[in-house]
mmCIF file of C-alpha atoms in Angstrom:
data_model
loop_
_atom_site.group_PDB
_atom_site.id
_atom_site.type_symbol
_atom_site.label_atom_id
_atom_site.label_comp_id
_atom_site.label_asym_id
_atom_site.label_seq_id
_atom_site.Cartn_x
_atom_site.Cartn_y
_atom_site.Cartn_z
ATOM 1 C CA MET Z 257 0.003 0.004 0.000
ATOM 2 C CA LYS Z 258 2.840 2.439 0.833
ATOM 3 C CA ILE Z 259 4.398 1.829 -2.586
ATOM 4 C CA LEU Z 260 1.032 2.363 -4.249
ATOM 5 C CA GLN Z 261 0.472 5.601 -2.358
ATOM 6 C CA LYS Z 262 3.898 6.943 -3.281
ATOM 7 C CA ARG Z 263 3.286 6.161 -6.935
ATOM 8 C CA TRP Z 264 -0.162 7.708 -6.771
ATOM 9 C CA ARG Z 265 1.071 10.908 -5.097
ATOM 10 C CA ARG Z 266 3.742 11.355 -7.743
ATOM 11 C CA ALA Z 267 1.230 10.658 -10.532
ATOM 12 C CA ALA Z 268 -1.303 13.046 -9.029
ATOM 13 C CA LEU Z 269 1.176 15.899 -8.922
ATOM 14 C CA LEU Z 270 2.252 15.210 -12.482
ATOM 15 C CA GLY Z 271 -1.332 15.120 -13.715
ATOM 16 C CA MET Z 272 -2.654 11.555 -13.460
ATOM 17 C CA PRO Z 273 -5.748 11.035 -15.614
ATOM 18 C CA GLY Z 274 -8.895 11.550 -13.562
ATOM 19 C CA LEU Z 275 -7.265 13.864 -11.016
ATOM 20 C CA LEU Z 276 -6.074 17.425 -11.388
ATOM 21 C CA CYS Z 277 -2.763 18.695 -10.076
ATOM 22 C CA ALA Z 278 -2.270 22.204 -8.796
ATOM 23 C CA ALA Z 279 -0.107 23.335 -11.732
ATOM 24 C CA GLY Z 280 -1.818 24.494 -14.872
ATOM 25 C CA LEU Z 281 -5.277 24.263 -13.336
ATOM 26 C CA ALA Z 282 -8.119 25.750 -15.324
ATOM 27 C CA HIS Z 283 -11.795 25.958 -14.518
ATOM 28 C CA ALA Z 284 -14.876 27.576 -15.993
ATOM 29 C CA ALA Z 285 -16.326 29.093 -12.840
ATOM 30 C CA ALA Z 286 -15.433 29.572 -9.203
ATOM 31 C CA PRO Z 287 -16.549 26.525 -7.194
ATOM 32 C CA ALA Z 288 -19.502 27.045 -4.879
ATOM 33 C CA ARG Z 289 -19.210 23.897 -2.738
ATOM 34 C CA VAL Z 290 -15.725 22.934 -1.521
ATOM 35 C CA VAL Z 291 -14.498 20.151 0.750
ATOM 36 C CA GLY Z 292 -11.018 20.306 2.262
ATOM 37 C CA LEU Z 293 -8.944 17.200 3.024
ATOM 38 C CA GLY Z 294 -6.036 18.187 5.289
ATOM 39 C CA GLY Z 295 -5.912 20.897 7.928
ATOM 40 C CA PRO Z 296 -3.386 23.101 6.100
ATOM 41 C CA VAL Z 297 -5.408 22.907 2.886
ATOM 42 C CA THR Z 298 -8.597 24.001 4.641
ATOM 43 C CA GLU Z 299 -6.708 26.769 6.433
ATOM 44 C CA ILE Z 300 -5.435 28.104 3.114
ATOM 45 C CA VAL Z 301 -8.997 28.368 1.789
ATOM 46 C CA TYR Z 302 -9.933 30.618 4.698
ATOM 47 C CA ALA Z 303 -6.695 32.610 4.414
ATOM 48 C CA LEU Z 304 -7.730 33.354 0.824
ATOM 49 C CA ASP Z 305 -11.083 34.725 2.070
ATOM 50 C CA ALA Z 306 -12.928 31.872 0.363
ATOM 51 C CA GLY Z 307 -14.283 30.213 3.487
ATOM 52 C CA ALA Z 308 -17.877 30.871 2.460
ATOM 53 C CA SER Z 309 -17.495 28.163 -0.183
ATOM 54 C CA MET Z 310 -16.549 25.460 2.341
ATOM 55 C CA VAL Z 311 -19.229 22.834 2.952
ATOM 56 C CA GLY Z 312 -17.093 20.184 4.676
ATOM 57 C CA ALA Z 313 -13.607 19.224 5.837
ATOM 58 C CA ASP Z 314 -11.671 16.398 7.413
ATOM 59 C CA ALA Z 315 -11.029 15.927 11.145
ATOM 60 C CA SER Z 316 -7.613 17.593 11.036
ATOM 61 C CA SER Z 317 -9.149 20.891 9.880
ATOM 62 C CA LEU Z 318 -9.039 22.646 13.245
ATOM 63 C CA TYR Z 319 -8.393 26.240 12.181
ATOM 64 C CA PRO Z 320 -9.865 28.781 11.879
ATOM 65 C CA PRO Z 321 -12.763 28.368 14.347
ATOM 66 C CA ALA Z 322 -15.221 28.438 11.452
ATOM 67 C CA ALA Z 323 -13.670 25.197 10.165
ATOM 68 C CA LEU Z 324 -14.643 23.428 13.390
ATOM 69 C CA LYS Z 325 -18.304 23.994 12.541
ATOM 70 C CA LEU Z 326 -18.079 22.265 9.154
ATOM 71 C CA PRO Z 327 -19.439 18.725 8.668
ATOM 72 C CA LYS Z 328 -16.526 16.306 9.094
ATOM 73 C CA VAL Z 329 -15.725 13.480 6.656
ATOM 74 C CA GLY Z 330 -13.182 11.495 8.701
ATOM 75 C CA TYR Z 331 -9.416 11.849 8.748
ATOM 76 C CA TYR Z 332 -7.830 12.907 5.451
ATOM 77 C CA ARG Z 333 -5.584 9.835 5.213
ATOM 78 C CA ALA Z 334 -8.639 7.573 5.400
ATOM 79 C CA PHE Z 335 -11.634 9.790 4.662
ATOM 80 C CA SER Z 336 -15.188 8.678 3.967
ATOM 81 C CA VAL Z 337 -16.123 8.749 0.288
ATOM 82 C CA GLU Z 338 -19.790 8.597 1.246
ATOM 83 C CA GLY Z 339 -19.346 11.472 3.689
ATOM 84 C CA VAL Z 340 -17.724 13.682 1.064
ATOM 85 C CA ALA Z 341 -20.178 12.723 -1.669
ATOM 86 C CA SER Z 342 -23.154 13.486 0.580
ATOM 87 C CA LEU Z 343 -22.020 17.122 0.703
ATOM 88 C CA LYS Z 344 -22.254 17.353 -3.114
ATOM 89 C CA PRO Z 345 -18.980 19.246 -3.589
ATOM 90 C CA ASP Z 346 -18.031 20.621 -6.979
ATOM 91 C CA LEU Z 347 -14.405 20.820 -5.761
ATOM 92 C CA VAL Z 348 -12.387 18.630 -3.400
ATOM 93 C CA LEU Z 349 -9.059 20.137 -2.328
ATOM 94 C CA ALA Z 350 -6.726 17.452 -1.002
ATOM 95 C CA SER Z 351 -3.275 17.145 0.457
ATOM 96 C CA ASP Z 352 -1.144 14.662 -1.479
ATOM 97 C CA GLN Z 353 -1.245 12.467 1.624
ATOM 98 C CA SER Z 354 -5.024 12.123 1.381
ATOM 99 C CA GLY Z 355 -6.380 8.748 0.557
ATOM 100 C CA PRO Z 356 -6.624 5.978 -0.058
ATOM 101 C CA PRO Z 357 -5.911 6.746 -3.734
ATOM 102 C CA GLN Z 358 -8.960 4.854 -4.949
ATOM 103 C CA ALA Z 359 -11.172 7.058 -2.780
ATOM 104 C CA LEU Z 360 -10.113 10.246 -4.556
ATOM 105 C CA GLU Z 361 -10.558 8.567 -7.931
ATOM 106 C CA GLN Z 362 -14.063 7.517 -6.884
ATOM 107 C CA LEU Z 363 -14.940 11.100 -5.963
ATOM 108 C CA GLN Z 364 -13.842 12.207 -9.408
ATOM 109 C CA ARG Z 365 -15.997 9.541 -11.035
ATOM 110 C CA LEU Z 366 -18.919 10.796 -8.949
ATOM 111 C CA GLY Z 367 -18.553 14.210 -10.546
ATOM 112 C CA SER Z 368 -16.390 16.203 -8.140
ATOM 113 C CA LYS Z 369 -13.295 18.000 -9.362
ATOM 114 C CA VAL Z 370 -10.357 16.780 -7.283
ATOM 115 C CA VAL Z 371 -7.276 18.958 -6.917
ATOM 116 C CA VAL Z 372 -4.201 17.597 -5.132
ATOM 117 C CA VAL Z 373 -1.566 19.914 -3.659
ATOM 118 C CA PRO Z 374 1.856 19.028 -2.189
ATOM 119 C CA SER Z 375 2.253 18.610 1.562
ATOM 120 C CA ALA Z 376 6.040 18.734 1.966
ATOM 121 C CA PRO Z 377 7.254 21.001 4.816
ATOM 122 C CA THR Z 378 9.264 23.345 2.609
ATOM 123 C CA LEU Z 379 8.776 26.950 1.603
ATOM 124 C CA ALA Z 380 8.633 25.979 -2.060
ATOM 125 C CA ALA Z 381 5.873 23.452 -1.385
ATOM 126 C CA LEU Z 382 3.983 25.982 0.754
ATOM 127 C CA ASP Z 383 4.012 28.387 -2.187
ATOM 128 C CA GLN Z 384 2.697 25.602 -4.426
ATOM 129 C CA ARG Z 385 -0.048 24.733 -1.919
ATOM 130 C CA ILE Z 386 -1.270 28.298 -1.727
ATOM 131 C CA LEU Z 387 -1.051 29.039 -5.452
ATOM 132 C CA GLY Z 388 -2.637 25.695 -6.325
ATOM 133 C CA VAL Z 389 -5.571 26.218 -3.979
ATOM 134 C CA ALA Z 390 -5.975 29.786 -5.189
ATOM 135 C CA ALA Z 391 -6.053 28.653 -8.814
ATOM 136 C CA ALA Z 392 -8.648 25.978 -8.041
ATOM 137 C CA LEU Z 393 -10.826 28.582 -6.319
ATOM 138 C CA GLY Z 394 -10.391 31.161 -9.072
ATOM 139 C CA VAL Z 395 -8.656 33.679 -6.786
ATOM 140 C CA GLU Z 396 -5.152 33.608 -8.246
ATOM 141 C CA ALA Z 397 -4.392 37.232 -7.339
ATOM 142 C CA ARG Z 398 -5.207 36.580 -3.680
ATOM 143 C CA GLY Z 399 -2.894 33.570 -3.746
ATOM 144 C CA SER Z 400 0.013 35.576 -5.091
ATOM 145 C CA ALA Z 401 -0.627 38.315 -2.525
ATOM 146 C CA LEU Z 402 -0.717 35.795 0.343
ATOM 147 C CA VAL Z 403 2.568 34.229 -0.776
ATOM 148 C CA GLY Z 404 4.123 37.689 -0.907
ATOM 149 C CA ARG Z 405 2.958 38.549 2.611
ATOM 150 C CA ILE Z 406 4.313 35.293 4.009
ATOM 151 C CA HIS Z 407 7.734 35.766 2.435
ATOM 152 C CA ALA Z 408 7.903 39.344 3.655
ATOM 153 C CA ALA Z 409 7.081 38.242 7.210
ATOM 154 C CA LEU Z 410 9.635 35.437 7.091
ATOM 155 C CA ARG Z 411 12.415 37.933 6.468
ATOM 156 C CA ASP Z 412 11.928 39.168 10.041
ATOM 157 C CA ILE Z 413 12.463 35.735 11.603
ATOM 158 C CA ARG Z 414 15.767 35.530 13.456
ATOM 159 C CA PRO Z 415 17.586 32.387 14.703
ATOM 160 C CA VAL Z 416 17.437 31.586 18.405
ATOM 161 C CA PRO Z 417 20.252 33.365 20.272
ATOM 162 C CA ALA Z 418 22.028 30.183 21.367
ATOM 163 C CA PRO Z 419 22.230 26.785 19.622
ATOM 164 C CA LEU Z 420 19.737 24.444 21.264
ATOM 165 C CA ARG Z 421 19.334 20.670 21.118
ATOM 166 C CA VAL Z 422 15.610 19.970 20.891
ATOM 167 C CA LEU Z 423 13.607 16.773 21.345
ATOM 168 C CA LEU Z 424 10.352 16.911 19.393
ATOM 169 C CA VAL Z 425 7.721 14.754 21.079
ATOM 170 C CA SER Z 426 4.252 13.583 20.064
ATOM 171 C CA SER Z 427 1.998 11.677 22.450
ATOM 172 C CA HIS Z 428 -1.580 11.819 21.150
ATOM 173 C CA THR Z 429 -2.293 8.200 22.037
ATOM 174 C CA GLY Z 430 -0.390 8.115 25.313
ATOM 175 C CA LYS Z 431 2.665 6.527 23.648
ATOM 176 C CA LEU Z 432 5.681 8.799 23.335
ATOM 177 C CA GLU Z 433 7.122 9.229 19.858
ATOM 178 C CA ALA Z 434 9.994 11.457 18.775
ATOM 179 C CA ALA Z 435 10.222 13.271 15.447
ATOM 180 C CA GLY Z 436 13.009 12.527 13.001
ATOM 181 C CA ASP Z 437 14.572 14.898 10.530
ATOM 182 C CA ASP Z 438 12.079 14.479 7.668
ATOM 183 C CA THR Z 439 9.105 15.940 9.526
ATOM 184 C CA ALA Z 440 7.377 19.309 9.599
ATOM 185 C CA ALA Z 441 8.454 19.799 13.208
ATOM 186 C CA ALA Z 442 12.121 19.271 12.314
ATOM 187 C CA ALA Z 443 11.773 21.689 9.397
ATOM 188 C CA MET Z 444 10.465 24.295 11.827
ATOM 189 C CA LEU Z 445 13.538 23.819 14.017
ATOM 190 C CA ARG Z 446 15.848 24.359 11.076
ATOM 191 C CA LEU Z 447 14.099 27.606 10.204
ATOM 192 C CA VAL Z 448 14.745 29.025 13.680
ATOM 193 C CA GLY Z 449 18.295 27.700 13.924
ATOM 194 C CA ALA Z 450 17.744 24.959 16.518
ATOM 195 C CA THR Z 451 18.989 21.362 16.273
ATOM 196 C CA ASN Z 452 16.857 18.234 16.245
ATOM 197 C CA VAL Z 453 18.512 15.627 18.514
ATOM 198 C CA LEU Z 454 17.421 12.848 16.129
ATOM 199 C CA PRO Z 455 18.742 13.980 12.727
ATOM 200 C CA ALA Z 456 19.356 10.434 11.461
ATOM 201 C CA GLN Z 457 15.857 9.164 12.267
ATOM 202 C CA SER Z 458 13.076 9.027 9.675
ATOM 203 C CA GLY Z 459 9.586 10.078 10.735
ATOM 204 C CA TYR Z 460 8.093 9.575 14.186
ATOM 205 C CA LYS Z 461 9.248 6.584 16.240
ATOM 206 C CA PRO Z 462 8.845 5.429 19.852
ATOM 207 C CA PHE Z 463 11.803 6.013 22.130
ATOM 208 C CA SER Z 464 12.905 4.592 25.460
ATOM 209 C CA ALA Z 465 13.726 6.359 28.703
ATOM 210 C CA GLU Z 466 17.360 5.396 28.262
ATOM 211 C CA ALA Z 467 17.456 6.877 24.763
ATOM 212 C CA ALA Z 468 15.871 10.128 25.897
ATOM 213 C CA VAL Z 469 18.403 10.556 28.712
ATOM 214 C CA ALA Z 470 21.300 9.793 26.359
ATOM 215 C CA LEU Z 471 20.072 12.434 23.901
ATOM 216 C CA ARG Z 472 20.292 15.110 26.638
ATOM 217 C CA PRO Z 473 17.934 17.632 24.994
ATOM 218 C CA ASP Z 474 18.137 21.235 26.142
ATOM 219 C CA VAL Z 475 14.438 21.764 25.387
ATOM 220 C CA ILE Z 476 11.420 19.568 24.686
ATOM 221 C CA VAL Z 477 8.952 20.788 22.052
ATOM 222 C CA THR Z 478 5.477 19.231 21.935
ATOM 223 C CA THR Z 479 1.882 20.010 21.062
ATOM 224 C CA THR Z 480 -1.254 20.970 22.951
ATOM 225 C CA LEU Z 481 -3.027 17.717 22.113
ATOM 226 C CA SER Z 482 -0.023 15.697 23.324
ATOM 227 C CA VAL Z 483 -0.166 17.431 26.707
ATOM 228 C CA GLN Z 484 -3.926 17.039 26.887
ATOM 229 C CA ALA Z 485 -3.594 13.304 26.216
ATOM 230 C CA SER Z 486 -1.479 13.063 29.399
ATOM 231 C CA GLY Z 487 -3.912 15.129 31.464
ATOM 232 C CA SER Z 488 -1.528 17.958 32.343
ATOM 233 C CA LEU Z 489 1.937 19.308 31.617
ATOM 234 C CA ASP Z 490 3.202 17.812 34.904
ATOM 235 C CA ALA Z 491 1.915 14.379 33.895
ATOM 236 C CA PHE Z 492 3.383 14.758 30.421
ATOM 237 C CA LEU Z 493 6.857 15.569 31.760
ATOM 238 C CA ALA Z 494 6.636 12.803 34.382
ATOM 239 C CA GLN Z 495 6.483 10.050 31.760
ATOM 240 C CA PRO Z 496 9.420 7.597 31.932
ATOM 241 C CA GLY Z 497 10.712 8.583 28.518
ATOM 242 C CA LEU Z 498 11.019 12.239 29.525
ATOM 243 C CA SER Z 499 11.271 12.652 33.287
ATOM 244 C CA ALA Z 500 15.003 12.000 33.574
ATOM 245 C CA THR Z 501 16.053 14.377 30.795
ATOM 246 C CA PRO Z 502 17.675 17.705 31.705
ATOM 247 C CA ALA Z 503 14.906 19.523 29.826
ATOM 248 C CA ALA Z 504 12.100 17.887 31.810
ATOM 249 C CA LYS Z 505 13.858 18.302 35.144
ATOM 250 C CA ALA Z 506 14.237 22.042 34.467
ATOM 251 C CA ARG Z 507 10.752 22.251 32.874
ATOM 252 C CA ARG Z 508 12.261 23.625 29.687
ATOM 253 C CA VAL Z 509 9.366 22.735 27.397
ATOM 254 C CA VAL Z 510 7.620 24.573 24.577
ATOM 255 C CA VAL Z 511 3.963 23.645 23.937
ATOM 256 C CA MET Z 512 2.316 24.817 20.721
ATOM 257 C CA ASP Z 513 -0.978 24.318 18.943
ATOM 258 C CA ASP Z 514 -0.763 21.174 16.804
ATOM 259 C CA LEU Z 515 -1.760 22.656 13.458
ATOM 260 C CA LEU Z 516 0.291 25.791 14.039
ATOM 261 C CA LEU Z 517 3.464 23.807 14.769
ATOM 262 C CA LEU Z 518 2.987 20.978 12.298
ATOM 263 C CA GLY Z 519 0.781 22.368 9.543
ATOM 264 C CA PHE Z 520 3.368 24.413 7.639
ATOM 265 C CA GLY Z 521 0.511 26.513 6.380
ATOM 266 C CA PRO Z 522 -0.288 30.204 5.863
ATOM 267 C CA ARG Z 523 0.424 30.985 9.538
ATOM 268 C CA LEU Z 524 4.036 29.831 9.176
ATOM 269 C CA PRO Z 525 5.547 33.201 10.202
ATOM 270 C CA GLU Z 526 3.372 33.255 13.345
ATOM 271 C CA ALA Z 527 4.367 29.664 14.126
ATOM 272 C CA LEU Z 528 8.059 30.442 13.773
ATOM 273 C CA ARG Z 529 7.757 33.533 15.965
ATOM 274 C CA GLN Z 530 6.077 31.477 18.681
ATOM 275 C CA LEU Z 531 8.652 28.710 18.442
ATOM 276 C CA GLU Z 532 11.523 31.189 18.403
ATOM 277 C CA ALA Z 533 10.186 33.010 21.472
ATOM 278 C CA GLY Z 534 9.549 29.774 23.339
ATOM 279 C CA LEU Z 535 13.035 28.428 22.669
ATOM 280 C CA ALA Z 536 14.704 31.722 23.515
ATOM 281 C CA ALA Z 537 12.876 31.883 26.846
ATOM 282 C CA ARG Z 538 14.080 28.389 27.697
ATOM 283 C CA SER Z 539 17.629 28.610 26.406
ATOM 284 C CA SER Z 540 19.075 28.214 29.905
ATOM 285 C CA PRO Z 541 17.927 26.420 33.062
ATOM 286 C CA ARG Z 542 15.546 28.370 35.295
#
């Protein structure tokens, strides 16, 4: 299945028959009924002042508050075809990690235009996401303006004052996992000049208490939902995989909204400013 998904994502971005890629998109009229699959994709629609066209979104679409009120169609990686189809969308905007592949193809056969945009946590891919969504919505000028504003704001981002070793932790299910180098969280660290303590790891993987202690992170970065899954920040830091680390003992932890930290969306400058400020405030033991 992973091989199939990789092939499908590449084909979708290159213009696989039956699906439309973001590049070279053309349409006759602005869509009136839009469903978003992927929190960053939905967020871009609202950032382009096109939220009035949204009739549904997936469970990861948590921002802005208006998106929380939309009918939900499951999680974008395994969304409900029936749920999307019931909303009668004329446009489905999807992250390239949406699926399964056959589900998007089925939506297209049912009459919905399906546009796939890249999800990679890079500035180039963010530009493509915004411009692709804007083209699909028929608001190309707004897309170009939004990209310009983001790049202008990013020029004001400064590296953290001291090099910091950071452990990026996710714990939505109660099981601690650390982020490797090919993740959105690690990309955020690079943009503010901090160091991920697991640069050789791929993706998110469980880690032991012994491994966490050996990594000796200066700061722990995690998300609001990860802390909520533990019940409190104290309970989160008391977990065996974290409690013995220098960062946990000194309570040097940065907690950020999940979509803000991991979405790599139109609020990227705000996310980097928050991360930068949090790391700077915890650059030395208190």
